[in-house]
């Protein structure tokens, strides 16, 4: 596994897509090994997106925290949640880098900053609509506080042009069919221009 990651069953990766710089979809082949997934693409990708369904977790009186499984496994569950993660990696500036890829929860750069810029504007979208009040965290900045999106779903966060930057956000929605809440998490990894 990669540093800081946990091994996971490959079936949790439910979608894997890639595009070139012009926005043409690429053929991708996932390679699952040692609890991680690598991507082989038919050409150099500009953007790679993944959907990861972590499944159901139940809070039980005995555990006092969320444990894997739904009410079919934990009849005494006081709450059941589904956790879904949407990841996107952008390999430097391109037209495709500034486009939404259609994930339910997504972070999209509004414009690619210049090398001297210290901030980047990011749009947070849920089901294609601006998500106001979403907290965006720029990881790697120990003293950086999350930034809330405005009414247009835009947050302006720290940026450094010569190193990779990871931005994350979360959103919850009501569940159904025995699931009380669905926790959505989105991550945007921006890699510096080659």
PDB file of C-alpha atoms in Angstrom:
ATOM      1  CA  UNK A   1       0.000   0.000   0.000  1.00  0.00           C
ATOM      2  CA  UNK A   2       0.960   3.619  -0.489  1.00  0.00           C
ATOM      3  CA  UNK A   3       2.206   5.571   2.514  1.00  0.00           C
ATOM      4  CA  UNK A   4      -0.741   6.618   4.661  1.00  0.00           C
ATOM      5  CA  UNK A   5      -3.222   4.349   2.915  1.00  0.00           C
ATOM      6  CA  UNK A   6      -5.095   1.294   4.099  1.00  0.00           C
ATOM      7  CA  UNK A   7      -5.548  -1.901   2.095  1.00  0.00           C
ATOM      8  CA  UNK A   8      -9.068  -2.336   0.679  1.00  0.00           C
ATOM      9  CA  UNK A   9     -10.999  -4.896  -1.380  1.00  0.00           C
ATOM     10  CA  UNK A  10     -10.777  -4.007  -5.110  1.00  0.00           C
ATOM     11  CA  UNK A  11     -14.563  -4.232  -5.520  1.00  0.00           C
ATOM     12  CA  UNK A  12     -14.863  -0.976  -3.540  1.00  0.00           C
ATOM     13  CA  UNK A  13     -13.501   0.850  -6.611  1.00  0.00           C
ATOM     14  CA  UNK A  14     -16.787   1.145  -8.518  1.00  0.00           C
ATOM     15  CA  UNK A  15     -15.745   3.602 -11.254  1.00  0.00           C
ATOM     16  CA  UNK A  16     -12.417   4.576 -12.792  1.00  0.00           C
ATOM     17  CA  UNK A  17     -12.264   7.110 -15.633  1.00  0.00           C
ATOM     18  CA  UNK A  18      -9.565   9.141 -17.401  1.00  0.00           C
ATOM     19  CA  UNK A  19      -9.393  11.931 -19.981  1.00  0.00           C
ATOM     20  CA  UNK A  20      -6.642  13.497 -22.047  1.00  0.00           C
ATOM     21  CA  UNK A  21      -5.922  17.255 -22.024  1.00  0.00           C
ATOM     22  CA  UNK A  22      -8.521  17.914 -24.736  1.00  0.00           C
ATOM     23  CA  UNK A  23     -11.242  16.057 -22.837  1.00  0.00           C
ATOM     24  CA  UNK A  24     -11.266  12.821 -24.837  1.00  0.00           C
ATOM     25  CA  UNK A  25     -12.098   9.772 -22.710  1.00  0.00           C
ATOM     26  CA  UNK A  26      -9.250   7.286 -22.429  1.00  0.00           C
ATOM     27  CA  UNK A  27      -9.433   3.542 -22.111  1.00  0.00           C
ATOM     28  CA  UNK A  28      -8.310   2.586 -18.604  1.00  0.00           C
ATOM     29  CA  UNK A  29      -7.412  -0.694 -16.985  1.00  0.00           C
ATOM     30  CA  UNK A  30      -7.246  -0.918 -13.196  1.00  0.00           C
ATOM     31  CA  UNK A  31      -4.497  -3.023 -11.642  1.00  0.00           C
ATOM     32  CA  UNK A  32      -5.356  -4.112  -8.112  1.00  0.00           C
ATOM     33  CA  UNK A  33      -2.479  -5.335  -5.969  1.00  0.00           C
ATOM     34  CA  UNK A  34      -1.617  -5.287  -2.272  1.00  0.00           C
ATOM     35  CA  UNK A  35      -4.735  -3.333  -1.364  1.00  0.00           C
ATOM     36  CA  UNK A  36      -4.166  -0.483  -3.825  1.00  0.00           C
ATOM     37  CA  UNK A  37      -5.307   0.318  -7.346  1.00  0.00           C
ATOM     38  CA  UNK A  38      -3.078   1.597 -10.129  1.00  0.00           C
ATOM     39  CA  UNK A  39      -4.274   2.846 -13.495  1.00  0.00           C
ATOM     40  CA  UNK A  40      -3.030   1.894 -16.946  1.00  0.00           C
ATOM     41  CA  UNK A  41      -4.380   4.316 -19.563  1.00  0.00           C
ATOM     42  CA  UNK A  42      -4.321   4.176 -23.357  1.00  0.00           C
ATOM     43  CA  UNK A  43      -2.542   7.576 -23.436  1.00  0.00           C
ATOM     44  CA  UNK A  44      -1.137  10.064 -20.933  1.00  0.00           C
ATOM     45  CA  UNK A  45      -4.090  11.221 -18.821  1.00  0.00           C
ATOM     46  CA  UNK A  46      -4.743  14.844 -17.900  1.00  0.00           C
ATOM     47  CA  UNK A  47      -7.394  13.843 -15.347  1.00  0.00           C
ATOM     48  CA  UNK A  48      -8.168  10.550 -13.598  1.00  0.00           C
ATOM     49  CA  UNK A  49     -11.335  10.137 -11.506  1.00  0.00           C
ATOM     50  CA  UNK A  50     -12.312   7.319  -9.182  1.00  0.00           C
ATOM     51  CA  UNK A  51     -15.433   6.473  -7.188  1.00  0.00           C
ATOM     52  CA  UNK A  52     -14.852   4.406  -4.067  1.00  0.00           C
ATOM     53  CA  UNK A  53     -17.871   2.939  -2.246  1.00  0.00           C
ATOM     54  CA  UNK A  54     -16.729   2.121   1.262  1.00  0.00           C
ATOM     55  CA  UNK A  55     -20.093   0.493   2.015  1.00  0.00           C
ATOM     56  CA  UNK A  56     -22.263   0.448   5.114  1.00  0.00           C
ATOM     57  CA  UNK A  57     -21.173   1.150   8.656  1.00  0.00           C
ATOM     58  CA  UNK A  58     -23.347   0.814  11.754  1.00  0.00           C
ATOM     59  CA  UNK A  59     -23.057   2.459  15.145  1.00  0.00           C
ATOM     60  CA  UNK A  60     -23.835  -0.137  17.808  1.00  0.00           C
ATOM     61  CA  UNK A  61     -24.262   0.180  21.586  1.00  0.00           C
ATOM     62  CA  UNK A  62     -21.600  -2.461  22.160  1.00  0.00           C
ATOM     63  CA  UNK A  63     -18.958  -0.869  19.946  1.00  0.00           C
ATOM     64  CA  UNK A  64     -19.878   2.755  20.624  1.00  0.00           C
ATOM     65  CA  UNK A  65     -18.552   3.664  17.182  1.00  0.00           C
ATOM     66  CA  UNK A  66     -19.153   2.821  13.528  1.00  0.00           C
ATOM     67  CA  UNK A  67     -18.258  -0.738  12.525  1.00  0.00           C
ATOM     68  CA  UNK A  68     -18.554  -2.364   9.074  1.00  0.00           C
ATOM     69  CA  UNK A  69     -21.999  -3.678   8.114  1.00  0.00           C
ATOM     70  CA  UNK A  70     -25.632  -2.594   8.046  1.00  0.00           C
ATOM     71  CA  UNK A  71     -28.693  -3.591  10.053  1.00  0.00           C
ATOM     72  CA  UNK A  72     -28.624  -7.046   8.448  1.00  0.00           C
ATOM     73  CA  UNK A  73     -25.351  -7.623  10.330  1.00  0.00           C
ATOM     74  CA  UNK A  74     -26.015  -5.410  13.368  1.00  0.00           C
ATOM     75  CA  UNK A  75     -29.672  -5.709  14.401  1.00  0.00           C
ATOM     76  CA  UNK A  76     -29.011  -3.438  17.401  1.00  0.00           C
ATOM     77  CA  UNK A  77     -27.595  -0.599  15.283  1.00  0.00           C
ATOM     78  CA  UNK A  78     -28.651   2.874  16.388  1.00  0.00           C
ATOM     79  CA  UNK A  79     -27.517   4.410  13.092  1.00  0.00           C
ATOM     80  CA  UNK A  80     -26.351   3.157   9.689  1.00  0.00           C
ATOM     81  CA  UNK A  81     -24.352   5.213   7.234  1.00  0.00           C
ATOM     82  CA  UNK A  82     -22.962   4.627   3.745  1.00  0.00           C
ATOM     83  CA  UNK A  83     -19.630   6.259   2.921  1.00  0.00           C
ATOM     84  CA  UNK A  84     -18.735   7.086  -0.697  1.00  0.00           C
ATOM     85  CA  UNK A  85     -15.535   8.825  -1.801  1.00  0.00           C
ATOM     86  CA  UNK A  86     -14.859  10.607  -5.097  1.00  0.00           C
ATOM     87  CA  UNK A  87     -11.240  11.226  -6.014  1.00  0.00           C
ATOM     88  CA  UNK A  88      -9.831  13.240  -8.881  1.00  0.00           C
ATOM     89  CA  UNK A  89      -6.187  13.693  -9.876  1.00  0.00           C
ATOM     90  CA  UNK A  90      -5.236  16.506 -12.245  1.00  0.00           C
ATOM     91  CA  UNK A  91      -1.871  16.272 -13.992  1.00  0.00           C
ATOM     92  CA  UNK A  92      -1.062  19.954 -14.540  1.00  0.00           C
ATOM     93  CA  UNK A  93      -2.999  22.659 -16.378  1.00  0.00           C
ATOM     94  CA  UNK A  94      -5.285  21.730 -19.275  1.00  0.00           C
ATOM     95  CA  UNK A  95      -8.780  22.440 -20.552  1.00  0.00           C
ATOM     96  CA  UNK A  96      -9.946  19.168 -18.982  1.00  0.00           C
ATOM     97  CA  UNK A  97      -8.532  20.203 -15.593  1.00  0.00           C
ATOM     98  CA  UNK A  98     -11.174  22.950 -15.421  1.00  0.00           C
ATOM     99  CA  UNK A  99     -14.138  20.703 -16.302  1.00  0.00           C
ATOM    100  CA  UNK A 100     -16.415  18.793 -13.982  1.00  0.00           C
ATOM    101  CA  UNK A 101     -16.260  15.026 -14.494  1.00  0.00           C
ATOM    102  CA  UNK A 102     -19.762  14.305 -13.192  1.00  0.00           C
ATOM    103  CA  UNK A 103     -19.079  12.886  -9.732  1.00  0.00           C
ATOM    104  CA  UNK A 104     -21.937  13.512  -7.284  1.00  0.00           C
ATOM    105  CA  UNK A 105     -19.594  15.541  -5.038  1.00  0.00           C
ATOM    106  CA  UNK A 106     -16.761  17.236  -6.873  1.00  0.00           C
ATOM    107  CA  UNK A 107     -14.119  19.941  -6.488  1.00  0.00           C
ATOM    108  CA  UNK A 108     -13.268  21.755  -9.749  1.00  0.00           C
ATOM    109  CA  UNK A 109     -10.597  24.446 -10.272  1.00  0.00           C
ATOM    110  CA  UNK A 110     -12.215  27.653 -11.524  1.00  0.00           C
ATOM    111  CA  UNK A 111      -8.985  28.700 -13.302  1.00  0.00           C
ATOM    112  CA  UNK A 112      -5.413  27.453 -13.232  1.00  0.00           C
ATOM    113  CA  UNK A 113      -3.330  29.920 -11.179  1.00  0.00           C
ATOM    114  CA  UNK A 114      -0.134  31.534 -12.400  1.00  0.00           C
ATOM    115  CA  UNK A 115       3.142  30.343 -10.882  1.00  0.00           C
ATOM    116  CA  UNK A 116       3.360  33.375  -8.575  1.00  0.00           C
ATOM    117  CA  UNK A 117      -0.212  33.023  -7.257  1.00  0.00           C
ATOM    118  CA  UNK A 118      -0.616  31.881  -3.659  1.00  0.00           C
ATOM    119  CA  UNK A 119      -4.355  31.127  -3.834  1.00  0.00           C
ATOM    120  CA  UNK A 120      -6.640  29.079  -6.075  1.00  0.00           C
ATOM    121  CA  UNK A 121     -10.403  29.340  -6.515  1.00  0.00           C
ATOM    122  CA  UNK A 122     -12.165  25.986  -6.347  1.00  0.00           C
ATOM    123  CA  UNK A 123     -15.813  25.247  -7.098  1.00  0.00           C
ATOM    124  CA  UNK A 124     -17.595  22.599  -5.034  1.00  0.00           C
ATOM    125  CA  UNK A 125     -20.547  20.945  -6.761  1.00  0.00           C
ATOM    126  CA  UNK A 126     -23.086  18.429  -5.481  1.00  0.00           C
ATOM    127  CA  UNK A 127     -25.221  16.745  -8.134  1.00  0.00           C
ATOM    128  CA  UNK A 128     -23.955  19.388 -10.574  1.00  0.00           C
ATOM    129  CA  UNK A 129     -25.114  22.352  -8.475  1.00  0.00           C
ATOM    130  CA  UNK A 130     -23.021  24.818  -6.419  1.00  0.00           C
ATOM    131  CA  UNK A 131     -22.709  23.687  -2.794  1.00  0.00           C
ATOM    132  CA  UNK A 132     -22.722  26.686  -0.455  1.00  0.00           C
ATOM    133  CA  UNK A 133     -21.181  26.342   2.994  1.00  0.00           C
ATOM    134  CA  UNK A 134     -19.029  23.320   2.159  1.00  0.00           C
ATOM    135  CA  UNK A 135     -15.717  23.299   4.019  1.00  0.00           C
ATOM    136  CA  UNK A 136     -12.650  22.885   1.772  1.00  0.00           C
ATOM    137  CA  UNK A 137      -9.402  21.858   3.422  1.00  0.00           C
ATOM    138  CA  UNK A 138      -6.006  22.307   1.808  1.00  0.00           C
ATOM    139  CA  UNK A 139      -4.027  19.426   3.297  1.00  0.00           C
ATOM    140  CA  UNK A 140      -0.359  19.865   3.987  1.00  0.00           C
ATOM    141  CA  UNK A 141      -0.863  23.275   5.603  1.00  0.00           C
ATOM    142  CA  UNK A 142      -0.666  22.553   9.321  1.00  0.00           C
ATOM    143  CA  UNK A 143      -1.983  25.997  10.225  1.00  0.00           C
ATOM    144  CA  UNK A 144      -4.564  26.300   7.430  1.00  0.00           C
ATOM    145  CA  UNK A 145      -8.191  26.305   8.513  1.00  0.00           C
ATOM    146  CA  UNK A 146     -10.933  24.933   6.264  1.00  0.00           C
ATOM    147  CA  UNK A 147     -12.487  27.553   3.975  1.00  0.00           C
ATOM    148  CA  UNK A 148     -16.274  27.623   3.518  1.00  0.00           C
ATOM    149  CA  UNK A 149     -17.661  27.972   0.012  1.00  0.00           C
ATOM    150  CA  UNK A 150     -19.724  31.038  -0.795  1.00  0.00           C
ATOM    151  CA  UNK A 151     -23.251  31.103  -2.258  1.00  0.00           C
ATOM    152  CA  UNK A 152     -21.810  30.136  -5.656  1.00  0.00           C
ATOM    153  CA  UNK A 153     -19.974  27.138  -4.193  1.00  0.00           C
ATOM    154  CA  UNK A 154     -16.548  28.835  -4.517  1.00  0.00           C
ATOM    155  CA  UNK A 155     -13.736  28.663  -1.966  1.00  0.00           C
ATOM    156  CA  UNK A 156     -10.390  30.442  -2.342  1.00  0.00           C
ATOM    157  CA  UNK A 157      -7.672  28.346  -0.703  1.00  0.00           C
ATOM    158  CA  UNK A 158      -3.847  28.221  -0.462  1.00  0.00           C
ATOM    159  CA  UNK A 159      -1.905  27.220  -3.573  1.00  0.00           C
ATOM    160  CA  UNK A 160       1.754  26.528  -4.363  1.00  0.00           C
ATOM    161  CA  UNK A 161       2.598  25.993  -8.037  1.00  0.00           C
ATOM    162  CA  UNK A 162       5.665  23.757  -7.717  1.00  0.00           C
ATOM    163  CA  UNK A 163       4.309  20.964  -5.542  1.00  0.00           C
ATOM    164  CA  UNK A 164       1.284  18.721  -5.378  1.00  0.00           C
ATOM    165  CA  UNK A 165      -1.742  19.982  -3.508  1.00  0.00           C
ATOM    166  CA  UNK A 166      -4.609  17.960  -2.043  1.00  0.00           C
ATOM    167  CA  UNK A 167      -7.995  19.557  -1.349  1.00  0.00           C
ATOM    168  CA  UNK A 168     -10.869  17.766   0.371  1.00  0.00           C
ATOM    169  CA  UNK A 169     -14.499  18.379   1.279  1.00  0.00           C
ATOM    170  CA  UNK A 170     -17.445  16.432   2.708  1.00  0.00           C
ATOM    171  CA  UNK A 171     -21.224  16.513   2.432  1.00  0.00           C
ATOM    172  CA  UNK A 172     -23.987  14.411   3.996  1.00  0.00           C
ATOM    173  CA  UNK A 173     -27.392  13.545   2.588  1.00  0.00           C
ATOM    174  CA  UNK A 174     -30.364  11.590   3.968  1.00  0.00           C
ATOM    175  CA  UNK A 175     -30.231   7.868   3.268  1.00  0.00           C
ATOM    176  CA  UNK A 176     -32.920   5.363   2.338  1.00  0.00           C
ATOM    177  CA  UNK A 177     -33.626   1.632   2.462  1.00  0.00           C
ATOM    178  CA  UNK A 178     -32.247   1.151   5.973  1.00  0.00           C
ATOM    179  CA  UNK A 179     -29.442   3.732   5.602  1.00  0.00           C
ATOM    180  CA  UNK A 180     -29.865   6.798   7.818  1.00  0.00           C
ATOM    181  CA  UNK A 181     -27.240   9.061   6.220  1.00  0.00           C
ATOM    182  CA  UNK A 182     -24.878   8.984   3.231  1.00  0.00           C
ATOM    183  CA  UNK A 183     -21.476  10.537   3.783  1.00  0.00           C
ATOM    184  CA  UNK A 184     -19.907  11.870   0.586  1.00  0.00           C
ATOM    185  CA  UNK A 185     -16.224  12.845   0.516  1.00  0.00           C
ATOM    186  CA  UNK A 186     -14.391  14.434  -2.404  1.00  0.00           C
ATOM    187  CA  UNK A 187     -10.668  14.861  -2.932  1.00  0.00           C
ATOM    188  CA  UNK A 188      -8.873  16.860  -5.627  1.00  0.00           C
ATOM    189  CA  UNK A 189      -5.160  16.232  -6.110  1.00  0.00           C
ATOM    190  CA  UNK A 190      -3.472  18.887  -8.245  1.00  0.00           C
ATOM    191  CA  UNK A 191      -0.050  17.935  -9.555  1.00  0.00           C
ATOM    192  CA  UNK A 192       2.383  20.583 -10.755  1.00  0.00           C
ATOM    193  CA  UNK A 193       2.929  21.147 -14.449  1.00  0.00           C
ATOM    194  CA  UNK A 194       5.622  18.780 -15.771  1.00  0.00           C
TER     195      UNK A 194
END
